[in-house]
Amino acid sequence: MRSDATLRRSCRCCSPWEDRPGLAGGARRRSPGRRRSCRDPAAPLRARGRSSGSSGSRMVVPPLLRAVIMGPPGSGKGTVSARIIKHFGVKHLSSGDLLRDNMQKKTEVGILAKSYIDQGQLIPDHIMTQLMLNEIKDLDQYNWLLDGFPRTVVQAEALDKECHIDTVIDLDVPFETIKCRLTARWIHPASGRVYNLEFNPPKVQGIDDITGEPLVQRDDDKPETVSKRLQAYDAQTKPVLEYYRKKGLLKSFSGTETNKIWPHIYAFLQTKLPDVSQKDAANPR
């Protein structure tokens, strides 16, 4: 019979055990809503030698993937994340999307986060950590990819206490390339159409192809702002990259074009997950 200490081995953010006062000796019973540990998703199955299929055949249940993607603004992180979701069926959790959703819904965390943003301040680590960990708890049975979190070593350490991270994908794109990408970007405000003067220019410079209305450049895409954003990213995240490098979890992919970087990321992830897409597997885009 397993000891009580054995029963307690589980991730704090998704513990599969709950106290049942009605059971003799203060025993603990498995909660039906939680099946796997976030720190080691396949541990309960491996510990009991559980397999799927008939009793004559055993199939090893692979651990779930817990991954992080990092890259400066304009590095192609959004495009790469979308392709990872398409080919490997992971759940994508973006801190930026989550913040915007909470601010729009005026949740307690959203209101608090907005108060810092309105003052031009960074959102404190404990608020971002609380926001993300609350969402991660609901993904304990899925492969997932974190985007935009962690951004500081404090956040990375808090995440480590709750979940075992398997790999960190770093998009290493030269800042000069990013500056060219972002400063060449112009938008049509009413429709959201985006043009790039280098590879997707409008037919008439400064004019939207469909409506003939003028295009504008977002403040975030102006050269002086882009330089400040990249400097801020470098100062904030370099320690995080070094943190994961020392742990042997950092996998950097260098290049100047997303379409040339992507095949290497795809090949790397194929060693961890099967391609769940039904088409274009031979030429993943």
Rosetta silent file (secondary structure, phi, psi, omega in degrees, C-alpha in Angstrom):
SEQUENCE: MRSDATLRRSCRCCSPWEDRPGLAGGARRRSPGRRRSCRDPAAPLRARGRSSGSSGSRMVVPPLLRAVIMGPPGSGKGTVSARIIKHFGVKHLSSGDLLRDNMQKKTEVGILAKSYIDQGQLIPDHIMTQLMLNEIKDLDQYNWLLDGFPRTVVQAEALDKECHIDTVIDLDVPFETIKCRLTARWIHPASGRVYNLEFNPPKVQGIDDITGEPLVQRDDDKPETVSKRLQAYDAQTKPVLEYYRKKGLLKSFSGTETNKIWPHIYAFLQTKLPDVSQKDAANPR
SCORE:     score description
SCORE:     0.000 S_00000001
   1 L     0.000  135.711 -177.166    0.000    0.000    0.000 S_00000001
   2 L   -71.784  144.698  178.840    1.378    3.423   -0.922 S_00000001
   3 L   -74.014  163.141  179.065    2.392    5.762    1.838 S_00000001
   4 H   -63.480  -30.109  178.803    0.664    9.085    2.386 S_00000001
   5 H   -64.708  -36.862  178.888    3.871   10.800    1.208 S_00000001
   6 H   -64.672  -40.678 -178.503    3.560    9.046   -2.138 S_00000001
   7 H   -63.590  -25.082 -175.567   -0.006   10.238   -2.518 S_00000001
   8 L   -85.917   -5.324 -176.923    1.099   13.803   -2.036 S_00000001
   9 L   -73.555  103.368 -178.329    3.602   13.853   -4.924 S_00000001
  10 L  -167.908  163.425  178.084    1.964   16.207   -7.363 S_00000001
  11 L   -73.294  137.272 -178.739    2.098   19.666   -8.868 S_00000001
  12 H   -64.672  -29.911 -174.691    0.626   22.347   -6.663 S_00000001
  13 H   -84.116   -9.498  178.372   -1.197   24.025   -9.531 S_00000001
  14 H  -150.533   49.438 -177.892   -3.064   20.880  -10.609 S_00000001
  15 L   -62.634  131.600 -178.715   -2.995   18.427   -7.694 S_00000001
  16 L   -87.000    5.523 -176.058   -5.083   15.315   -8.445 S_00000001
  17 E  -113.789  145.623  176.382   -5.747   14.652   -4.740 S_00000001
  18 E  -138.161  146.476  177.674   -8.351   16.127   -2.460 S_00000001
  19 E   -69.848  135.782  177.565   -9.072   15.658    1.231 S_00000001
  20 L  -123.897   94.996 -175.687  -12.185   13.583    1.889 S_00000001
  21 L   -54.740  -26.713 -177.039  -13.193   13.985    5.552 S_00000001
  22 L   -75.998  -11.443 -177.167  -15.584   11.052    5.261 S_00000001
  23 L   -87.973  145.501 -176.264  -12.806    8.565    4.516 S_00000001
  24 H   -62.725  143.199  174.697  -11.248    6.628    7.344 S_00000001
  25 H    68.171   18.919  179.468   -7.914    7.827    8.718 S_00000001
  26 H    65.578   30.111 -177.910   -8.094   11.144    6.876 S_00000001
  27 L   -64.076  162.138 -179.749   -7.348    9.352    3.593 S_00000001
  28 E  -116.881  146.613 -173.924   -7.178   11.285    0.362 S_00000001
  29 E  -126.706  145.612 -179.361   -9.026   10.458   -2.800 S_00000001
  30 E   -65.724  129.907  176.708   -8.377   11.283   -6.464 S_00000001
  31 L   -77.022  130.993 -176.814  -10.398   14.229   -7.688 S_00000001
  32 L   -65.856  -19.345 -175.484  -12.263   13.296  -10.906 S_00000001
  33 L   -84.501  -11.419 -175.874  -11.559   16.666  -12.512 S_00000001
  34 L  -132.098  127.405 -173.388   -7.754   16.388  -12.518 S_00000001
  35 L  -116.206  -25.893 -172.919   -5.785   13.515  -13.923 S_00000001
  36 L  -131.250  154.341  177.374   -2.229   14.629  -14.495 S_00000001
  37 L   -86.655  137.529  179.672    0.451   16.621  -12.768 S_00000001
  38 L   -66.588  -37.101 -177.587    1.598   19.820  -14.490 S_00000001
  39 L   -69.836  -34.811  178.932    5.195   19.267  -13.406 S_00000001
  40 L  -145.116   82.447 -170.143    5.250   15.733  -14.796 S_00000001
  41 L   -55.476  -30.025 -175.664    2.073   15.108  -16.805 S_00000001
  42 L   -97.078   -0.416 -175.118    2.737   11.406  -17.448 S_00000001
  43 H   -56.750  -47.149 -178.517    3.946   10.546  -13.934 S_00000001
  44 H   -60.211  -35.804 -179.723    0.666    9.058  -12.629 S_00000001
  45 H   -72.096  -41.544 -179.517    0.417    6.783  -15.669 S_00000001
  46 H   -67.344  -38.536 -176.184    4.040    5.691  -15.505 S_00000001
  47 H   -62.306  -33.429 -178.892    3.915    5.097  -11.760 S_00000001
  48 L  -101.268    4.311  179.524    1.094    2.595  -12.129 S_00000001
  49 L    64.463   27.372 -176.988    2.308    1.145  -15.422 S_00000001
  50 L   -71.437  143.571  178.564   -0.951    2.135  -17.046 S_00000001
  51 L  -137.814  164.822  176.356   -1.252    1.606  -20.765 S_00000001
  52 L  -103.083  160.956  179.416   -3.841    2.113  -23.449 S_00000001
  53 L    90.989 -164.935 -176.381   -5.264   -0.585  -25.656 S_00000001
  54 L   -73.589  166.025 -178.694   -5.679   -4.267  -24.873 S_00000001
  55 L   -67.102  -18.954 -178.935   -3.998   -6.033  -21.958 S_00000001
  56 L   -83.481  -11.267 -178.567   -1.667   -7.763  -24.405 S_00000001
  57 L  -132.688  138.351 -179.930   -0.121   -4.547  -25.694 S_00000001
  58 L  -115.491  136.793  177.482    1.333   -1.615  -23.829 S_00000001
  59 L  -123.366  124.797  179.958    1.717    1.887  -25.207 S_00000001
  60 L   -70.222  130.735  177.798    3.866    4.431  -23.409 S_00000001
  61 L   -87.165  114.872 -176.715    1.979    7.668  -22.750 S_00000001
  62 L   -70.260  148.676  176.370    4.316   10.525  -23.710 S_00000001
  63 L   -66.465  151.279  178.166    4.662   13.482  -21.349 S_00000001
  64 L   -75.292  148.306 -177.779    2.845   16.638  -22.337 S_00000001
  65 L   -86.276  129.485  173.316    4.896   19.452  -23.841 S_00000001
  66 E  -118.556  105.873 -173.241    5.359   22.658  -21.840 S_00000001
  67 E  -124.642  156.907  176.749    7.093   25.190  -24.103 S_00000001
  68 E  -127.514  139.148  174.198    7.871   28.902  -24.143 S_00000001
  69 E  -116.298  133.990 -178.805    8.507   31.043  -27.232 S_00000001
  70 E  -129.982  150.002  178.775   10.575   34.205  -26.983 S_00000001
  71 L   172.865  147.152 -179.329   11.558   36.868  -29.471 S_00000001
  72 L   -67.234  162.285  176.473   11.651   40.656  -29.777 S_00000001
  73 L   -58.205  132.485 -179.020    8.723   42.579  -31.292 S_00000001
  74 L    88.979    5.645 -178.247    8.810   42.130  -35.055 S_00000001
  75 L   -84.238   -7.365 -178.107   10.770   38.853  -34.899 S_00000001
  76 L    95.753   16.125 -176.698    7.933   36.831  -36.438 S_00000001
  77 H   -60.906  -39.621  179.610    6.796   35.314  -33.150 S_00000001
  78 H   -64.077  -43.195  179.703    3.124   35.580  -34.059 S_00000001
  79 H   -65.167  -45.504 -179.507    3.629   33.833  -37.401 S_00000001
  80 H   -64.375  -42.219  179.314    5.744   31.060  -35.888 S_00000001
  81 H   -60.636  -42.603  179.744    3.271   30.531  -33.025 S_00000001
  82 H   -61.883  -38.094  179.480    0.389   30.204  -35.494 S_00000001
  83 H   -71.755  -35.659  176.471    2.302   27.547  -37.442 S_00000001
  84 H   -63.704  -42.536  178.455    3.146   25.621  -34.263 S_00000001
  85 H   -61.555  -45.357 -177.918   -0.545   25.620  -33.322 S_00000001
  86 H   -62.412  -46.301 -172.990   -1.523   24.432  -36.806 S_00000001
  87 H   -86.543  -28.001 -173.440    0.978   21.592  -37.050 S_00000001
  88 H  -119.480    0.223  171.731    1.258   20.390  -33.482 S_00000001
  89 L    63.520   27.866 -179.314   -2.130   21.216  -31.976 S_00000001
  90 L   -81.727  158.246  172.379   -0.770   22.941  -28.878 S_00000001
  91 E   -84.194  130.834 -176.529   -2.734   25.397  -26.769 S_00000001
  92 E  -104.925  122.971 -179.426   -1.327   28.903  -27.206 S_00000001
  93 E  -119.357  105.674 -177.746   -1.376   31.206  -24.200 S_00000001
  94 E   -99.935  126.683  179.520   -0.359   34.794  -24.973 S_00000001
  95 H   -64.598  -36.530  179.121    0.167   37.196  -22.069 S_00000001
  96 H   -64.664  -46.410  178.434   -0.698   40.143  -24.332 S_00000001
  97 H   -62.379  -40.969 -178.324   -3.990   38.605  -25.487 S_00000001
  98 H   -66.277  -40.297  177.394   -4.838   37.641  -21.920 S_00000001
  99 H   -63.032  -47.594 -179.281   -4.143   41.140  -20.633 S_00000001
 100 H   -61.088  -40.308 -179.773   -6.270   42.756  -23.335 S_00000001
 101 H   -64.215  -43.020 -179.719   -9.117   40.323  -22.640 S_00000001
 102 H   -69.078  -36.222  177.926   -9.038   41.019  -18.893 S_00000001
 103 H   -68.726  -38.601  179.272   -8.875   44.776  -19.426 S_00000001
 104 H   -66.102  -39.563 -179.542  -11.792   44.651  -21.862 S_00000001
 105 H   -82.075   -6.081  179.044  -13.867   42.574  -19.428 S_00000001
 106 L    56.380   45.374  174.248  -12.785   44.874  -16.570 S_00000001
 107 L   -72.828  169.638 -179.765  -11.790   42.018  -14.296 S_00000001
 108 H   -58.837  -45.238  179.190  -10.004   42.821  -11.034 S_00000001
 109 H   -67.863  -38.299 -179.787   -6.636   41.918  -12.556 S_00000001
 110 H   -63.287  -42.687  178.926   -7.495   43.766  -15.776 S_00000001
 111 H   -64.916  -42.231 -179.953   -8.342   46.995  -13.957 S_00000001
 112 H   -64.828  -43.935  179.560   -5.167   46.750  -11.891 S_00000001
 113 H   -63.062  -41.330 -178.752   -3.005   46.058  -14.957 S_00000001
 114 H   -63.722  -33.586 -179.451   -4.549   48.974  -16.860 S_00000001
 115 H   -64.008  -34.272  177.521   -3.741   51.354  -14.007 S_00000001
 116 H   -74.195  -43.213 -179.326   -0.039   50.563  -14.439 S_00000001
 117 H   -61.831  -43.007 -179.332   -0.168   50.780  -18.248 S_00000001
 118 H   -62.306  -26.401  178.559   -1.960   54.146  -18.124 S_00000001
 119 L   -92.250    4.637  179.495    0.862   55.475  -15.961 S_00000001
 120 L    72.545   23.468 -178.890    3.464   54.180  -18.407 S_00000001
 121 L  -105.733  155.668  174.432    4.735   51.620  -15.884 S_00000001
 122 L   -72.745  144.602  177.283    5.568   47.949  -16.280 S_00000001
 123 L   -72.299  128.298 -177.213    3.022   45.557  -14.794 S_00000001
 124 L   -56.584  151.107 -177.668    4.537   44.074  -11.608 S_00000001
 125 H   -55.659  -42.255 -173.739    5.797   40.490  -11.707 S_00000001
 126 H   -67.438  -29.510  178.338    3.292   39.183   -9.167 S_00000001
 127 H   -72.287  -46.516  178.551    0.313   40.421  -11.196 S_00000001
 128 H   -62.624  -41.113 -179.209    1.544   38.872  -14.457 S_00000001
 129 H   -64.112  -44.455  178.369    2.435   35.641  -12.679 S_00000001
 130 H   -60.853  -44.221 -179.073   -0.974   35.389  -11.035 S_00000001
 131 H   -60.225  -47.994 -176.127   -2.720   36.078  -14.335 S_00000001
 132 H   -73.003  -42.862 -177.965   -0.772   33.441  -16.283 S_00000001
 133 H   -65.160  -33.163  176.349   -0.700   30.698  -13.645 S_00000001
 134 H   -62.186  -37.587  179.014   -4.473   30.923  -13.219 S_00000001
 135 H   -74.815  -38.721 -178.434   -4.862   30.201  -16.945 S_00000001
 136 H   -61.019  -33.037 -179.806   -2.224   27.452  -16.981 S_00000001
 137 H   -56.685  -32.099 -177.913   -4.188   25.527  -14.346 S_00000001
 138 H   -81.926   -3.601 -176.900   -6.945   24.949  -16.916 S_00000001
 139 H  -112.631   21.614 -172.038   -4.481   23.489  -19.444 S_00000001
 140 L   -67.660  -12.888  179.200   -3.031   20.666  -17.346 S_00000001
 141 L  -108.061   13.748 -177.550   -4.195   18.003  -19.845 S_00000001
 142 L  -125.740  155.277  165.324   -2.903   19.761  -22.976 S_00000001
 143 L   -72.792  138.498 -179.954    0.395   20.518  -24.691 S_00000001
 144 E  -140.682  160.238 -179.135    0.904   24.263  -24.425 S_00000001
 145 E  -129.779  119.008  177.475    3.020   27.158  -25.652 S_00000001
 146 E   -90.844  136.183 -176.971    3.510   30.309  -23.566 S_00000001
 147 E  -129.981  118.222  179.972    4.019   33.563  -25.471 S_00000001
 148 L    90.041    2.195  178.096    5.141   36.758  -23.724 S_00000001
 149 L  -149.674  133.693    1.546    5.643   35.049  -20.380 S_00000001
 150 L   -82.751  151.872  178.224    7.948   34.825  -18.522 S_00000001
 151 L  -112.765   -9.115  176.883    9.633   38.163  -19.257 S_00000001
 152 L  -132.998  161.832  178.612   11.703   38.449  -16.093 S_00000001
 153 H   -64.003  -36.270  177.728   13.765   36.002  -14.052 S_00000001
 154 H   -59.368  -43.884  178.089   11.333   36.464  -11.147 S_00000001
 155 H   -65.476  -41.206  179.755    8.474   35.335  -13.404 S_00000001
 156 H   -62.677  -41.452  179.800   10.553   32.406  -14.720 S_00000001
 157 H   -66.764  -38.760  178.292   11.348   31.248  -11.178 S_00000001
 158 H   -65.378  -39.138  178.355    7.671   31.478  -10.173 S_00000001
 159 H   -65.183  -41.046 -179.870    6.698   29.423  -13.230 S_00000001
 160 H   -61.241  -31.043 -179.686    9.338   26.794  -12.401 S_00000001
 161 H   -69.479  -21.879 -176.844    7.807   26.292   -8.976 S_00000001
 162 H  -106.423  -35.177 -175.040    4.535   25.258  -10.577 S_00000001
 163 L  -139.461  144.354  176.135    5.405   23.634  -13.897 S_00000001
 164 L   -86.193  113.505  178.782    8.357   21.854  -15.457 S_00000001
 165 L   -82.730  133.141 -177.204    9.275   23.672  -18.693 S_00000001
 166 L   -90.306  -40.022 -176.806   10.592   21.357  -21.424 S_00000001
 167 E  -156.266  150.352  177.037   11.952   23.802  -23.979 S_00000001
 168 E  -123.664  115.557 -179.421   12.288   27.523  -24.712 S_00000001
 169 E   -90.709  119.702 -178.349   12.229   28.540  -28.384 S_00000001
 170 E  -112.179  121.751  176.772   14.189   31.748  -28.979 S_00000001
 171 E   -89.559  105.505 -175.694   13.818   33.655  -32.257 S_00000001
 172 E   -97.379   87.128 -178.286   17.220   35.268  -32.743 S_00000001
 173 L  -110.298  130.289 -179.274   16.588   37.902  -35.413 S_00000001
 174 L   -55.543  139.376 -179.038   19.049   40.817  -35.833 S_00000001
 175 H   -60.557  -34.265  179.449   17.684   44.095  -34.505 S_00000001
 176 H   -63.318  -37.760  177.251   18.564   45.886  -37.763 S_00000001
 177 H   -63.849  -43.255 -179.392   16.344   43.429  -39.657 S_00000001
 178 H   -64.705  -41.552  178.533   13.508   44.050  -37.213 S_00000001
 179 H   -58.606  -43.135  179.327   13.886   47.825  -37.512 S_00000001
 180 H   -64.186  -41.129 -179.888   13.544   47.562  -41.280 S_00000001
 181 H   -62.416  -51.032 -172.477   10.475   45.346  -40.947 S_00000001
 182 H   -73.746  -40.324 -178.198    8.632   47.509  -38.454 S_00000001
 183 H   -73.424  -14.976  177.759    9.460   50.947  -39.817 S_00000001
 184 L   -91.002    2.506 -175.329    8.346   49.807  -43.291 S_00000001
 185 E   -92.973  126.986  176.573    4.896   48.850  -41.931 S_00000001
 186 E  -129.136  149.671 -175.729    1.914   51.094  -42.692 S_00000001
 187 E  -129.629  157.660  170.948   -1.758   50.418  -41.961 S_00000001
 188 E   -99.502  107.051 -170.709   -5.229   51.398  -43.106 S_00000001
 189 L   -55.242  -42.290 -173.864   -6.880   52.313  -39.761 S_00000001
 190 L   -66.161  -39.146 -175.826  -10.502   51.602  -40.705 S_00000001
 191 L  -101.440  -20.961 -175.715   -9.952   48.057  -42.017 S_00000001
 192 L    85.144    3.702  179.072   -6.746   47.072  -40.253 S_00000001
 193 E   -61.635  136.170 -177.125   -5.066   46.197  -43.577 S_00000001
 194 E  -113.223  133.877  175.857   -1.295   46.116  -43.193 S_00000001
 195 E  -119.556  151.401  173.604    1.223   47.018  -45.885 S_00000001
 196 E  -127.028  125.531 -173.670    4.969   46.673  -45.879 S_00000001
 197 L   -64.061  -18.195 -177.992    6.946   48.961  -48.161 S_00000001
 198 L   -90.229  -47.822 -174.959    9.526   46.216  -48.806 S_00000001
 199 L  -122.475   -3.622  175.771    7.524   43.081  -49.608 S_00000001
 200 E  -148.190   60.280 -174.483    3.855   44.099  -49.668 S_00000001
 201 L   -75.977  154.451  173.418    3.692   47.749  -50.771 S_00000001
 202 L   -69.702  158.799 -179.882    0.467   49.556  -51.710 S_00000001
 203 L   -62.351  -38.134  175.896   -0.098   50.205  -55.420 S_00000001
 204 E  -119.423  125.647 -175.383    0.175   53.936  -54.731 S_00000001
 205 L   -55.817  127.823  177.483    2.542   54.971  -51.978 S_00000001
 206 L    81.866    4.413 -176.061    0.675   56.070  -48.842 S_00000001
 207 E  -125.804  136.229  177.502   -2.755   55.078  -50.211 S_00000001
 208 L   -67.981  134.373 -177.205   -4.944   52.044  -49.367 S_00000001
 209 L   -61.684  -35.811 -172.236   -5.498   49.790  -52.409 S_00000001
 210 L   -86.527  -48.190 -172.431   -9.215   49.235  -51.718 S_00000001
 211 L  -100.500  -18.013 -175.751  -10.595   52.537  -50.471 S_00000001
 212 L    77.684    7.602  179.708   -8.059   55.077  -51.717 S_00000001
 213 L   -83.523  158.154 -177.255   -7.826   56.452  -48.182 S_00000001
 214 E   -69.881  147.638  175.303   -4.486   57.477  -46.664 S_00000001
 215 L   -92.376  155.673  178.423   -2.332   54.991  -44.774 S_00000001
 216 E  -129.849  158.689  175.592   -0.792   55.803  -41.407 S_00000001
 217 L  -106.745  125.677  179.290    2.187   54.583  -39.459 S_00000001
 218 L   -62.826  150.873  177.371    1.506   53.515  -35.876 S_00000001
 219 H   -56.745  -38.240 -179.427    3.504   55.288  -33.200 S_00000001
 220 H   -63.340  -20.979 -176.713    4.949   51.906  -32.208 S_00000001
 221 H   -99.517    1.117  177.762    6.366   51.508  -35.728 S_00000001
 222 L   -74.645  143.162 -171.667    8.137   54.850  -35.938 S_00000001
 223 H   -48.962  -46.270 -177.005   11.961   54.472  -36.024 S_00000001
 224 H   -66.624  -35.393  179.559   12.668   56.163  -32.679 S_00000001
 225 H   -71.791  -40.383  179.221    9.972   54.121  -30.905 S_00000001
 226 H   -59.506  -44.058  179.830   11.139   50.846  -32.471 S_00000001
 227 H   -60.362  -42.510  179.910   14.678   51.459  -31.216 S_00000001
 228 H   -66.374  -40.635  179.974   13.414   52.080  -27.676 S_00000001
 229 H   -63.592  -41.683 -179.459   11.224   48.961  -27.733 S_00000001
 230 H   -68.651  -38.457  177.161   14.104   46.774  -28.860 S_00000001
 231 H   -64.143  -41.535  179.844   16.448   48.208  -26.236 S_00000001
 232 H   -65.433  -41.341  178.569   13.846   47.604  -23.542 S_00000001
 233 H   -61.770  -45.497 -177.619   13.290   44.025  -24.718 S_00000001
 234 H   -61.249  -44.880 -178.097   17.017   43.317  -24.725 S_00000001
 235 H   -66.703  -37.646 -174.934   17.520   44.680  -21.199 S_00000001
 236 H   -79.799  -39.893 -170.406   14.514   42.861  -19.764 S_00000001
 237 H   -99.322  -15.463  178.857   14.761   39.462  -21.417 S_00000001
 238 H   -55.751  -43.521  176.784   18.493   38.835  -21.783 S_00000001
 239 H   -62.259  -32.617  179.378   18.659   37.588  -18.154 S_00000001
 240 H   -68.287  -43.221  177.609   15.689   35.273  -18.832 S_00000001
 241 H   -60.572  -41.739  179.139   17.413   33.767  -21.875 S_00000001
 242 H   -66.548  -36.429  177.709   20.540   33.234  -19.799 S_00000001
 243 H   -58.652  -47.377 -179.093   18.435   31.651  -17.025 S_00000001
 244 H   -76.280  -29.113  177.011   17.058   29.045  -19.438 S_00000001
 245 H   -62.921  -43.165  179.617   20.408   28.611  -21.185 S_00000001
 246 H   -64.634  -28.314  178.351   22.006   27.563  -17.904 S_00000001
 247 L   -83.214   -6.007 -179.214   19.211   25.039  -17.427 S_00000001
 248 L    76.116   20.859 -176.568   19.889   23.585  -20.871 S_00000001
 249 L  -103.597  -12.353 -173.506   16.372   24.422  -22.086 S_00000001
 250 E   -82.173  128.809  175.858   17.107   27.242  -24.556 S_00000001
 251 E  -124.451  106.138 -177.190   16.925   26.449  -28.267 S_00000001
 252 E   -94.406  141.279  177.977   17.811   29.462  -30.427 S_00000001
 253 E  -124.689  114.109 -173.750   16.909   29.772  -34.102 S_00000001
 254 E  -102.654  148.430  177.323   18.798   32.492  -35.959 S_00000001
 255 L   161.939  176.211 -179.479   17.988   34.145  -39.268 S_00000001
 256 L  -113.278   -7.717 -179.163   16.509   37.150  -41.019 S_00000001
 257 L  -130.769  130.187 -178.738   13.448   35.505  -42.639 S_00000001
 258 H   -59.016  -41.312 -177.481   10.669   33.640  -40.866 S_00000001
 259 H   -66.183  -20.042  177.519   10.166   31.232  -43.776 S_00000001
 260 H   -92.266  -26.645  177.349   13.797   30.162  -43.535 S_00000001
 261 H   -78.065  -38.083 -172.343   13.787   29.830  -39.742 S_00000001
 262 H   -55.425  -46.340 -178.768   10.507   27.908  -39.576 S_00000001
 263 H   -55.819  -32.549  179.224   11.659   24.576  -41.133 S_00000001
 264 H   -72.339  -38.777  176.647   14.310   24.262  -38.412 S_00000001
 265 H   -65.523  -42.132  179.786   11.750   24.941  -35.666 S_00000001
 266 H   -60.350  -47.508 -179.708    9.393   22.432  -37.280 S_00000001
 267 H   -62.024  -39.461  179.308   12.077   19.730  -37.416 S_00000001
 268 H   -64.296  -46.182 -178.120   12.983   20.372  -33.777 S_00000001
 269 H   -70.290  -24.842  176.602    9.378   20.115  -32.561 S_00000001
 270 H   -63.996  -21.457  177.148    8.843   16.938  -34.581 S_00000001
 271 L   -77.238   -9.900 -177.020   11.232   15.246  -32.159 S_00000001
 272 L  -116.717  -30.579 -176.720    8.768   16.057  -29.377 S_00000001
 273 L  -140.770  150.771  174.297    5.294   15.978  -30.940 S_00000001
 274 L   -79.081  153.747  175.589    3.616   14.453  -34.003 S_00000001
 275 L   -77.323  118.234 -177.023    2.331   16.696  -36.788 S_00000001
 276 L   -93.488   -5.728  179.410   -1.441   16.720  -36.371 S_00000001
 277 L   -75.092  148.886 -175.217   -2.199   18.651  -39.558 S_00000001
 278 L   -93.655  -10.183 -179.208   -3.636   16.601  -42.391 S_00000001
 279 L  -142.387  161.063  179.949   -2.073   18.470  -45.269 S_00000001
 280 L    64.792   18.719  179.482    1.126   20.253  -46.229 S_00000001
 281 L   -65.281  -31.961 -179.116    3.072   18.058  -43.808 S_00000001
 282 L   -73.148  -27.052  179.612    5.727   17.469  -46.456 S_00000001
 283 L  -132.773   71.366 -172.758    6.164   21.210  -46.955 S_00000001
 284 L   -63.585  121.928  177.829    5.144   22.764  -43.624 S_00000001
 285 L  -133.374    0.000    0.000    4.226   26.453  -43.932 S_00000001
